[in-house]
Amino acid sequence: MGKSVQKISEHVSLIASKNTWIEGLAIQQLIKTSELNGMQRVAGMPDLHPGRGYPIGAAFFTTNKIYPALVGNDIGCGMSLWQTSAKVSKVNLDKLAKKFEHVELPLDDSWLAIIQSRKTAKNITVNGHDRTLGTIGGGNHFAEFQAIDEIYNQAALDELGLNKKHLQLLVHSGSRGLGQSILVDHIAKYNHDGLCESDLGFNDYMNKHDEAVRFAELNRELIAMRFLEAIRANGECSLDINHNLVSPKNIDGCDGWLHRKGATPSDKGYVVIPGSRGDYSYLVKPILAELNDDNSAMLENINTNLFSLAHGAGRKWQRGECHGRLGHKYKREDLYRTALGSRVVCGNKELLYDEAPQAYKKCETVISDMVDAGLIEVVAKLRPILTFKTNGDCSS
C-alpha cells in the first residue's frame, strides 16, 4: 500500500495522508465503532466526517452480527451515471436551468404503469412509498449534468461506452422514506444493539434492507428518466453503485458482514467519486491487489480498505453552521453560479448554504489519497454543468 494509509490501531485503518484534514470527532467515532461486539475491522476513507454517533465515509466488517444503525436511514443510497443523447456543444445554460422548476414534485399518474412495471421487474412489493420514487430528497443528494473534461484512460471510457461529446447525468439518491421507516422500526425494537445471525429479527431486517436497496436503485433510474424527459433526450445507464448497505463478505478467510456507510464498493467495477456542486467529479477504476505466493498483497489491500473507497469529497463543515460561515460573504444569488461556470437549481435557502462548495473538501485531495494508497486509477475528470438540489421541502 502507498503512503496515504494510517494504522490507527490493530483493527482500525484510515485511507488518508497526514496532510488531509479530518475532524477529530470522526476519528473518535471510528475508534468507538471498532469496539462494538463482533466488530473485526474498521476502515475510514479520505472523505471521513462525523455522523450521528457513527462516522460517515467508512466500512465496517463484523462476524455473526449486523448493525443496521451503521447502514443508517438511507439504505441503498448510491450513484448512477447515465450518458445522454444531448451534446455538450449544444447546451444553453439559461434554457437548461428553466426546465427543472417542477422536477422535484412527485411523479404524476402518467408514470404509474412504468413504476409498477419496474417494481415488478425488481421484485419490489412494498407499498406506501411510491410517491417518493423519482424524487431526489434533501441533504447531499443531487442530480447533475456533467461534461467529460479530461480523459486519462480512453480504453476504459470506450469499455463503458462513454463519449466526451455527450452530456453525462450523475444521480445521487437513495431509498427516501422507505429506508428511514425501516431504521426507525428497527431502533424502536432493538435500540443500537445490532442483530445476531440467530436473532428472530435478523432475516426480517435483511429482507427489508435488500428490498430498500432495490427501491433506491429504481428511484435513481426514475430520477434519470424524468431528467432525460425534461431535456427531451435519451440516455443509457453506464453504472449504478450503492454506498449505504450491509452485505455478506468473506475477508481474510472469514465469513462476515461488510457494512458501508458512505463508502463506495471497490469490487463492483468502475465508480464515480463526486465533488461538491462547484468541484470536479472523478470516474475511477478500482485496483484490486493480485494474488501472490503468500497472498500478502491481497490481504494488506483487503484489511486496509475493506473493498471500499470514498463516496465523495467529504464535508468540512457541519450542516446548520454553513449559513453563518458564508452568509456575510455570499448573497443567496451568488450561490446559484459556481467558479467552474456551472449553475445550481435549488429552492431551499438553508440547503443552498449547507451544500455550498466551501462546505466540502477538495475532491482532488480525496482522489489523490486513494491513488497514493494504490486503490484506484483515474479514468476521467467530470465538470459540472448544472446541479439540481431539491426545490423546496426536503422531507420524505
Short mmCIF file of N, CA and C in Angstrom, two decimals, residues 73-233:
data_model
loop_
_atom_site.label_atom_id
_atom_site.label_comp_id
_atom_site.label_asym_id
_atom_site.label_seq_id
_atom_site.Cartn_x
_atom_site.Cartn_y
_atom_site.Cartn_z
N ASN A 73 -30.24 5.44 7.81
CA ASN A 73 -31.61 5.52 7.35
C ASN A 73 -31.75 5.55 5.83
N ASP A 74 -30.69 5.85 5.13
CA ASP A 74 -30.79 5.94 3.66
C ASP A 74 -30.22 4.68 3.02
N ILE A 75 -30.87 3.56 3.30
CA ILE A 75 -30.43 2.26 2.79
C ILE A 75 -30.42 2.30 1.26
N GLY A 76 -29.32 1.84 0.68
CA GLY A 76 -29.23 1.76 -0.77
C GLY A 76 -28.81 3.04 -1.45
N CYS A 77 -28.53 4.08 -0.69
CA CYS A 77 -28.07 5.33 -1.30
C CYS A 77 -26.86 5.04 -2.19
N GLY A 78 -26.80 5.72 -3.32
CA GLY A 78 -25.69 5.46 -4.22
C GLY A 78 -25.67 6.43 -5.39
N MET A 79 -24.84 6.09 -6.38
CA MET A 79 -24.63 6.94 -7.55
C MET A 79 -24.90 6.15 -8.82
N SER A 80 -25.59 6.77 -9.76
CA SER A 80 -25.72 6.20 -11.09
C SER A 80 -25.27 7.23 -12.11
N LEU A 81 -24.60 6.76 -13.15
CA LEU A 81 -24.11 7.64 -14.23
C LEU A 81 -24.79 7.24 -15.53
N TRP A 82 -25.41 8.21 -16.16
CA TRP A 82 -26.12 8.00 -17.41
C TRP A 82 -25.49 8.86 -18.50
N GLN A 83 -25.26 8.27 -19.66
CA GLN A 83 -24.86 9.08 -20.81
C GLN A 83 -26.11 9.47 -21.58
N THR A 84 -26.25 10.75 -21.84
CA THR A 84 -27.42 11.25 -22.54
C THR A 84 -27.12 11.40 -24.04
N SER A 85 -28.19 11.54 -24.82
CA SER A 85 -28.01 11.78 -26.25
C SER A 85 -27.75 13.25 -26.55
N ALA A 86 -27.89 14.11 -25.52
CA ALA A 86 -27.66 15.55 -25.71
C ALA A 86 -26.18 15.83 -25.89
N LYS A 87 -25.88 16.80 -26.72
CA LYS A 87 -24.49 17.17 -27.00
C LYS A 87 -24.06 18.33 -26.10
N VAL A 88 -22.86 18.23 -25.56
CA VAL A 88 -22.32 19.29 -24.70
C VAL A 88 -22.26 20.61 -25.45
N SER A 89 -21.91 20.56 -26.72
CA SER A 89 -21.75 21.77 -27.53
C SER A 89 -23.07 22.51 -27.74
N LYS A 90 -24.19 21.84 -27.51
CA LYS A 90 -25.50 22.44 -27.74
C LYS A 90 -26.13 23.00 -26.46
N VAL A 91 -25.45 22.88 -25.34
CA VAL A 91 -26.03 23.28 -24.06
C VAL A 91 -26.18 24.79 -23.97
N ASN A 92 -27.39 25.22 -23.62
CA ASN A 92 -27.67 26.61 -23.29
C ASN A 92 -28.08 26.63 -21.82
N LEU A 93 -27.22 27.14 -20.98
CA LEU A 93 -27.44 27.04 -19.53
C LEU A 93 -28.72 27.72 -19.08
N ASP A 94 -29.04 28.87 -19.64
CA ASP A 94 -30.25 29.58 -19.23
C ASP A 94 -31.49 28.75 -19.53
N LYS A 95 -31.55 28.18 -20.72
CA LYS A 95 -32.69 27.36 -21.10
C LYS A 95 -32.72 26.06 -20.31
N LEU A 96 -31.54 25.48 -20.06
CA LEU A 96 -31.45 24.22 -19.33
C LEU A 96 -31.97 24.38 -17.91
N ALA A 97 -31.57 25.44 -17.24
CA ALA A 97 -31.98 25.65 -15.84
C ALA A 97 -33.48 25.81 -15.70
N LYS A 98 -34.14 26.42 -16.70
CA LYS A 98 -35.57 26.66 -16.62
C LYS A 98 -36.41 25.38 -16.76
N LYS A 99 -35.79 24.31 -17.23
CA LYS A 99 -36.53 23.06 -17.46
C LYS A 99 -36.79 22.29 -16.17
N PHE A 100 -36.22 22.74 -15.05
CA PHE A 100 -36.28 21.93 -13.83
C PHE A 100 -36.97 22.62 -12.66
N GLU A 101 -37.89 23.53 -12.96
CA GLU A 101 -38.57 24.26 -11.89
C GLU A 101 -39.50 23.35 -11.08
N HIS A 102 -40.04 22.30 -11.70
CA HIS A 102 -41.03 21.45 -11.02
C HIS A 102 -40.61 19.98 -11.00
N VAL A 103 -39.35 19.72 -11.25
CA VAL A 103 -38.94 18.32 -11.43
C VAL A 103 -38.89 17.54 -10.13
N GLU A 104 -38.96 18.23 -8.96
CA GLU A 104 -38.89 17.53 -7.68
C GLU A 104 -40.27 17.14 -7.16
N LEU A 105 -41.32 17.56 -7.83
CA LEU A 105 -42.66 17.14 -7.44
C LEU A 105 -42.83 15.64 -7.66
N PRO A 106 -43.72 14.98 -6.91
CA PRO A 106 -43.94 13.55 -7.15
C PRO A 106 -44.34 13.29 -8.61
N LEU A 107 -43.97 12.15 -9.13
CA LEU A 107 -44.34 11.79 -10.50
C LEU A 107 -45.86 11.74 -10.63
N ASP A 108 -46.37 12.21 -11.75
CA ASP A 108 -47.82 12.23 -11.92
C ASP A 108 -48.32 10.86 -12.40
N ASP A 109 -49.64 10.77 -12.63
CA ASP A 109 -50.27 9.49 -12.94
C ASP A 109 -49.78 8.88 -14.26
N SER A 110 -49.19 9.68 -15.12
CA SER A 110 -48.70 9.13 -16.39
C SER A 110 -47.53 8.17 -16.19
N TRP A 111 -46.95 8.20 -14.99
CA TRP A 111 -45.81 7.33 -14.69
C TRP A 111 -46.24 6.03 -14.00
N LEU A 112 -47.50 5.90 -13.65
CA LEU A 112 -47.93 4.76 -12.83
C LEU A 112 -47.60 3.41 -13.46
N ALA A 113 -47.85 3.26 -14.74
CA ALA A 113 -47.59 1.98 -15.42
C ALA A 113 -46.11 1.65 -15.41
N ILE A 114 -45.28 2.67 -15.66
CA ILE A 114 -43.83 2.45 -15.65
C ILE A 114 -43.36 2.05 -14.26
N ILE A 115 -43.86 2.76 -13.24
CA ILE A 115 -43.46 2.45 -11.86
C ILE A 115 -43.83 1.02 -11.50
N GLN A 116 -45.06 0.62 -11.81
CA GLN A 116 -45.49 -0.72 -11.45
C GLN A 116 -44.71 -1.78 -12.21
N SER A 117 -44.45 -1.53 -13.47
CA SER A 117 -43.68 -2.49 -14.28
C SER A 117 -42.27 -2.66 -13.74
N ARG A 118 -41.62 -1.56 -13.39
CA ARG A 118 -40.25 -1.62 -12.90
C ARG A 118 -40.20 -2.20 -11.49
N LYS A 119 -41.21 -1.91 -10.66
CA LYS A 119 -41.27 -2.53 -9.33
C LYS A 119 -41.38 -4.05 -9.44
N THR A 120 -42.22 -4.50 -10.35
CA THR A 120 -42.38 -5.95 -10.56
C THR A 120 -41.08 -6.57 -11.03
N ALA A 121 -40.42 -5.92 -11.97
CA ALA A 121 -39.16 -6.45 -12.52
C ALA A 121 -38.07 -6.53 -11.46
N LYS A 122 -38.08 -5.60 -10.50
CA LYS A 122 -37.06 -5.57 -9.46
C LYS A 122 -37.52 -6.25 -8.17
N ASN A 123 -38.67 -6.91 -8.23
CA ASN A 123 -39.21 -7.65 -7.07
C ASN A 123 -39.37 -6.73 -5.86
N ILE A 124 -40.02 -5.59 -6.11
CA ILE A 124 -40.33 -4.64 -5.04
C ILE A 124 -41.83 -4.73 -4.77
N THR A 125 -42.17 -5.19 -3.58
CA THR A 125 -43.58 -5.38 -3.25
C THR A 125 -44.11 -4.36 -2.25
N VAL A 126 -43.21 -3.62 -1.61
CA VAL A 126 -43.62 -2.66 -0.59
C VAL A 126 -44.46 -1.54 -1.22
N ASN A 127 -45.50 -1.13 -0.52
CA ASN A 127 -46.35 -0.03 -0.97
C ASN A 127 -46.30 1.10 0.06
N GLY A 128 -46.83 2.23 -0.32
CA GLY A 128 -46.90 3.35 0.61
C GLY A 128 -45.78 4.36 0.44
N HIS A 129 -44.81 4.04 -0.42
CA HIS A 129 -43.69 4.97 -0.62
C HIS A 129 -43.51 5.34 -2.08
N ASP A 130 -44.45 4.95 -2.93
CA ASP A 130 -44.28 5.20 -4.36
C ASP A 130 -44.22 6.69 -4.71
N ARG A 131 -44.83 7.53 -3.88
CA ARG A 131 -44.81 8.97 -4.16
C ARG A 131 -43.41 9.56 -4.11
N THR A 132 -42.50 8.88 -3.43
CA THR A 132 -41.13 9.39 -3.35
C THR A 132 -40.26 8.89 -4.49
N LEU A 133 -40.73 7.90 -5.24
CA LEU A 133 -39.95 7.41 -6.37
C LEU A 133 -39.79 8.51 -7.42
N GLY A 134 -38.56 8.67 -7.88
CA GLY A 134 -38.28 9.71 -8.87
C GLY A 134 -37.99 11.06 -8.27
N THR A 135 -37.85 11.12 -6.93
CA THR A 135 -37.52 12.39 -6.27
C THR A 135 -36.17 12.27 -5.56
N ILE A 136 -35.44 13.35 -5.54
CA ILE A 136 -34.05 13.32 -5.06
C ILE A 136 -33.97 13.38 -3.55
N GLY A 137 -34.76 14.26 -2.91
CA GLY A 137 -34.66 14.42 -1.47
C GLY A 137 -33.65 15.48 -1.10
N GLY A 138 -33.45 15.67 0.19
CA GLY A 138 -32.59 16.73 0.68
C GLY A 138 -31.17 16.27 0.94
N GLY A 139 -30.52 16.93 1.90
CA GLY A 139 -29.15 16.57 2.25
C GLY A 139 -28.20 16.78 1.08
N ASN A 140 -27.28 15.83 0.92
CA ASN A 140 -26.29 15.96 -0.15
C ASN A 140 -26.72 15.29 -1.45
N HIS A 141 -27.98 14.89 -1.55
CA HIS A 141 -28.47 14.26 -2.76
C HIS A 141 -28.59 15.28 -3.89
N PHE A 142 -28.42 14.81 -5.12
CA PHE A 142 -28.47 15.73 -6.26
C PHE A 142 -28.61 14.94 -7.56
N ALA A 143 -28.94 15.68 -8.61
CA ALA A 143 -28.78 15.21 -9.99
C ALA A 143 -27.97 16.27 -10.70
N GLU A 144 -26.98 15.84 -11.45
CA GLU A 144 -26.06 16.83 -12.04
C GLU A 144 -25.70 16.45 -13.47
N PHE A 145 -25.92 17.40 -14.38
CA PHE A 145 -25.44 17.23 -15.74
C PHE A 145 -23.97 17.61 -15.76
N GLN A 146 -23.16 16.77 -16.43
CA GLN A 146 -21.72 16.95 -16.41
C GLN A 146 -21.15 16.79 -17.82
N ALA A 147 -19.96 17.35 -17.99
CA ALA A 147 -19.20 17.15 -19.22
C ALA A 147 -17.90 16.42 -18.87
N ILE A 148 -17.48 15.54 -19.74
CA ILE A 148 -16.19 14.87 -19.55
C ILE A 148 -15.11 15.90 -19.88
N ASP A 149 -14.39 16.33 -18.86
CA ASP A 149 -13.45 17.45 -19.00
C ASP A 149 -12.06 16.99 -19.43
N GLU A 150 -11.57 15.94 -18.80
CA GLU A 150 -10.26 15.39 -19.15
C GLU A 150 -10.33 13.88 -19.16
N ILE A 151 -9.63 13.26 -20.09
CA ILE A 151 -9.61 11.79 -20.22
C ILE A 151 -8.20 11.30 -19.92
N TYR A 152 -8.10 10.32 -19.03
CA TYR A 152 -6.81 9.74 -18.68
C TYR A 152 -6.68 8.29 -19.16
N ASN A 153 -7.82 7.66 -19.47
CA ASN A 153 -7.82 6.27 -19.93
C ASN A 153 -8.94 6.11 -20.95
N GLN A 154 -8.62 6.32 -22.23
CA GLN A 154 -9.63 6.26 -23.28
C GLN A 154 -10.21 4.86 -23.42
N ALA A 155 -9.38 3.84 -23.22
CA ALA A 155 -9.86 2.46 -23.35
C ALA A 155 -10.96 2.16 -22.33
N ALA A 156 -10.79 2.70 -21.12
CA ALA A 156 -11.81 2.49 -20.08
C ALA A 156 -13.11 3.20 -20.46
N LEU A 157 -13.00 4.41 -21.00
CA LEU A 157 -14.20 5.13 -21.44
C LEU A 157 -14.91 4.35 -22.55
N ASP A 158 -14.12 3.79 -23.46
CA ASP A 158 -14.70 3.01 -24.55
C ASP A 158 -15.42 1.78 -24.00
N GLU A 159 -14.82 1.17 -22.98
CA GLU A 159 -15.43 -0.01 -22.36
C GLU A 159 -16.80 0.33 -21.76
N LEU A 160 -16.91 1.52 -21.21
CA LEU A 160 -18.17 1.97 -20.63
C LEU A 160 -19.12 2.57 -21.66
N GLY A 161 -18.62 2.80 -22.87
CA GLY A 161 -19.44 3.39 -23.91
C GLY A 161 -19.67 4.87 -23.74
N LEU A 162 -18.73 5.57 -23.09
CA LEU A 162 -18.88 7.00 -22.83
C LEU A 162 -18.18 7.83 -23.90
N ASN A 163 -18.84 8.91 -24.30
CA ASN A 163 -18.36 9.77 -25.37
C ASN A 163 -18.25 11.20 -24.85
N LYS A 164 -17.09 11.81 -25.03
CA LYS A 164 -16.85 13.15 -24.50
C LYS A 164 -17.79 14.19 -25.08
N LYS A 165 -18.32 13.94 -26.25
CA LYS A 165 -19.20 14.92 -26.89
C LYS A 165 -20.59 14.96 -26.26
N HIS A 166 -20.92 13.92 -25.50
CA HIS A 166 -22.26 13.81 -24.93
C HIS A 166 -22.31 14.28 -23.48
N LEU A 167 -23.44 14.85 -23.12
CA LEU A 167 -23.70 15.28 -21.76
C LEU A 167 -23.93 14.06 -20.87
N GLN A 168 -23.31 14.05 -19.70
CA GLN A 168 -23.49 12.96 -18.74
C GLN A 168 -24.45 13.41 -17.64
N LEU A 169 -25.13 12.45 -17.03
CA LEU A 169 -26.04 12.75 -15.92
C LEU A 169 -25.67 11.86 -14.73
N LEU A 170 -25.28 12.49 -13.63
CA LEU A 170 -24.95 11.77 -12.41
C LEU A 170 -26.08 11.96 -11.40
N VAL A 171 -26.61 10.85 -10.89
CA VAL A 171 -27.72 10.88 -9.93
C VAL A 171 -27.27 10.31 -8.60
N HIS A 172 -27.49 11.07 -7.53
CA HIS A 172 -27.14 10.62 -6.18
C HIS A 172 -28.40 10.69 -5.31
N SER A 173 -28.95 9.53 -4.98
CA SER A 173 -30.11 9.47 -4.10
C SER A 173 -30.25 8.05 -3.56
N GLY A 174 -31.24 7.86 -2.68
CA GLY A 174 -31.39 6.55 -2.04
C GLY A 174 -32.84 6.13 -1.93
N SER A 175 -33.16 5.48 -0.82
CA SER A 175 -34.47 4.86 -0.66
C SER A 175 -35.50 5.78 -0.01
N ARG A 176 -35.09 7.06 0.22
CA ARG A 176 -36.03 8.05 0.71
C ARG A 176 -36.71 7.62 2.02
N GLY A 177 -38.02 7.77 2.11
CA GLY A 177 -38.72 7.47 3.36
C GLY A 177 -38.77 6.00 3.71
N LEU A 178 -38.60 5.13 2.72
CA LEU A 178 -38.63 3.69 2.99
C LEU A 178 -37.48 3.29 3.91
N GLY A 179 -36.27 3.70 3.57
CA GLY A 179 -35.12 3.38 4.41
C GLY A 179 -35.24 3.96 5.80
N GLN A 180 -35.77 5.18 5.87
CA GLN A 180 -35.98 5.83 7.16
C GLN A 180 -36.93 5.01 8.02
N SER A 181 -38.04 4.55 7.45
CA SER A 181 -39.03 3.79 8.22
C SER A 181 -38.47 2.46 8.71
N ILE A 182 -37.62 1.84 7.92
CA ILE A 182 -37.01 0.56 8.31
C ILE A 182 -36.08 0.76 9.50
N LEU A 183 -35.26 1.82 9.46
CA LEU A 183 -34.34 2.07 10.57
C LEU A 183 -35.09 2.46 11.83
N VAL A 184 -36.09 3.33 11.71
CA VAL A 184 -36.86 3.76 12.88
C VAL A 184 -37.53 2.56 13.55
N ASP A 185 -38.09 1.68 12.75
CA ASP A 185 -38.74 0.48 13.28
C ASP A 185 -37.73 -0.42 13.99
N HIS A 186 -36.56 -0.55 13.39
CA HIS A 186 -35.51 -1.40 13.99
C HIS A 186 -35.03 -0.82 15.32
N ILE A 187 -34.73 0.49 15.35
CA ILE A 187 -34.22 1.13 16.56
C ILE A 187 -35.26 1.05 17.68
N ALA A 188 -36.55 1.18 17.33
CA ALA A 188 -37.61 1.10 18.34
C ALA A 188 -37.63 -0.27 19.00
N LYS A 189 -37.29 -1.31 18.26
CA LYS A 189 -37.33 -2.67 18.79
C LYS A 189 -36.02 -3.08 19.44
N TYR A 190 -34.89 -2.65 18.87
CA TYR A 190 -33.59 -3.19 19.29
C TYR A 190 -32.59 -2.13 19.75
N ASN A 191 -32.98 -0.86 19.72
CA ASN A 191 -32.05 0.22 20.05
C ASN A 191 -30.86 0.15 19.09
N HIS A 192 -29.65 0.31 19.59
CA HIS A 192 -28.45 0.25 18.74
C HIS A 192 -27.65 -1.02 19.00
N ASP A 193 -28.29 -2.04 19.53
CA ASP A 193 -27.59 -3.26 19.94
C ASP A 193 -27.22 -4.17 18.78
N GLY A 194 -27.79 -3.93 17.61
CA GLY A 194 -27.50 -4.81 16.48
C GLY A 194 -28.27 -6.10 16.56
N LEU A 195 -28.05 -6.96 15.57
CA LEU A 195 -28.75 -8.25 15.48
C LEU A 195 -27.77 -9.37 15.22
N CYS A 196 -27.82 -10.40 16.06
CA CYS A 196 -27.04 -11.60 15.81
C CYS A 196 -27.70 -12.42 14.71
N GLU A 197 -26.93 -13.21 14.01
CA GLU A 197 -27.48 -14.03 12.93
C GLU A 197 -28.58 -14.96 13.42
N SER A 198 -28.52 -15.33 14.70
CA SER A 198 -29.52 -16.25 15.26
C SER A 198 -30.77 -15.54 15.77
N ASP A 199 -30.76 -14.20 15.79
CA ASP A 199 -31.92 -13.45 16.29
C ASP A 199 -33.10 -13.56 15.34
N LEU A 200 -34.30 -13.54 15.90
CA LEU A 200 -35.51 -13.66 15.09
C LEU A 200 -35.65 -12.49 14.11
N GLY A 201 -35.19 -11.32 14.51
CA GLY A 201 -35.34 -10.14 13.66
C GLY A 201 -34.30 -10.00 12.57
N PHE A 202 -33.31 -10.90 12.55
CA PHE A 202 -32.19 -10.77 11.60
C PHE A 202 -32.68 -10.87 10.15
N ASN A 203 -33.35 -11.97 9.82
CA ASN A 203 -33.81 -12.17 8.45
C ASN A 203 -34.85 -11.13 8.04
N ASP A 204 -35.68 -10.72 9.00
CA ASP A 204 -36.69 -9.72 8.69
C ASP A 204 -36.02 -8.41 8.28
N TYR A 205 -35.00 -7.98 9.04
CA TYR A 205 -34.30 -6.75 8.67
C TYR A 205 -33.62 -6.90 7.32
N MET A 206 -32.91 -8.02 7.10
CA MET A 206 -32.16 -8.19 5.85
C MET A 206 -33.10 -8.21 4.65
N ASN A 207 -34.25 -8.82 4.79
CA ASN A 207 -35.21 -8.83 3.67
C ASN A 207 -35.69 -7.43 3.35
N LYS A 208 -36.00 -6.65 4.40
CA LYS A 208 -36.44 -5.27 4.20
C LYS A 208 -35.29 -4.42 3.65
N HIS A 209 -34.10 -4.65 4.17
CA HIS A 209 -32.91 -3.94 3.71
C HIS A 209 -32.68 -4.18 2.23
N ASP A 210 -32.71 -5.43 1.81
CA ASP A 210 -32.43 -5.75 0.41
C ASP A 210 -33.49 -5.15 -0.52
N GLU A 211 -34.74 -5.12 -0.06
CA GLU A 211 -35.78 -4.51 -0.87
C GLU A 211 -35.56 -3.00 -0.96
N ALA A 212 -35.12 -2.38 0.14
CA ALA A 212 -34.85 -0.94 0.14
C ALA A 212 -33.70 -0.61 -0.81
N VAL A 213 -32.71 -1.49 -0.91
CA VAL A 213 -31.62 -1.29 -1.86
C VAL A 213 -32.17 -1.29 -3.29
N ARG A 214 -33.03 -2.23 -3.59
CA ARG A 214 -33.63 -2.28 -4.94
C ARG A 214 -34.52 -1.05 -5.18
N PHE A 215 -35.22 -0.61 -4.15
CA PHE A 215 -36.06 0.58 -4.24
C PHE A 215 -35.20 1.81 -4.56
N ALA A 216 -34.04 1.91 -3.90
CA ALA A 216 -33.14 3.03 -4.14
C ALA A 216 -32.62 3.02 -5.57
N GLU A 217 -32.29 1.83 -6.07
CA GLU A 217 -31.83 1.72 -7.46
C GLU A 217 -32.92 2.16 -8.43
N LEU A 218 -34.16 1.76 -8.16
CA LEU A 218 -35.27 2.18 -9.00
C LEU A 218 -35.50 3.68 -8.90
N ASN A 219 -35.35 4.22 -7.71
CA ASN A 219 -35.51 5.66 -7.54
C ASN A 219 -34.53 6.43 -8.42
N ARG A 220 -33.27 6.02 -8.43
CA ARG A 220 -32.28 6.69 -9.27
C ARG A 220 -32.62 6.55 -10.75
N GLU A 221 -33.11 5.37 -11.12
CA GLU A 221 -33.50 5.15 -12.51
C GLU A 221 -34.61 6.11 -12.93
N LEU A 222 -35.62 6.27 -12.07
CA LEU A 222 -36.74 7.14 -12.40
C LEU A 222 -36.35 8.61 -12.38
N ILE A 223 -35.44 8.98 -11.46
CA ILE A 223 -34.92 10.35 -11.45
C ILE A 223 -34.25 10.64 -12.79
N ALA A 224 -33.41 9.71 -13.24
CA ALA A 224 -32.71 9.89 -14.52
C ALA A 224 -33.70 9.99 -15.67
N MET A 225 -34.72 9.15 -15.65
CA MET A 225 -35.71 9.14 -16.73
C MET A 225 -36.45 10.47 -16.81
N ARG A 226 -36.82 11.04 -15.65
CA ARG A 226 -37.57 12.30 -15.71
C ARG A 226 -36.67 13.47 -16.08
N PHE A 227 -35.39 13.41 -15.73
CA PHE A 227 -34.46 14.46 -16.14
C PHE A 227 -34.19 14.37 -17.64
N LEU A 228 -34.08 13.15 -18.15
CA LEU A 228 -33.90 12.97 -19.59
C LEU A 228 -35.13 13.47 -20.34
N GLU A 229 -36.31 13.17 -19.81
CA GLU A 229 -37.55 13.62 -20.43
C GLU A 229 -37.61 15.15 -20.45
N ALA A 230 -37.14 15.77 -19.37
CA ALA A 230 -37.19 17.23 -19.27
C ALA A 230 -36.36 17.92 -20.35
N ILE A 231 -35.25 17.29 -20.74
CA ILE A 231 -34.41 17.89 -21.78
C ILE A 231 -34.64 17.23 -23.14
N ARG A 232 -35.66 16.38 -23.20
CA ARG A 232 -36.04 15.69 -24.44
C ARG A 232 -34.86 14.94 -25.03
N ALA A 233 -34.25 14.12 -24.20
CA ALA A 233 -33.10 13.33 -24.63
C ALA A 233 -33.29 11.88 -24.22
#
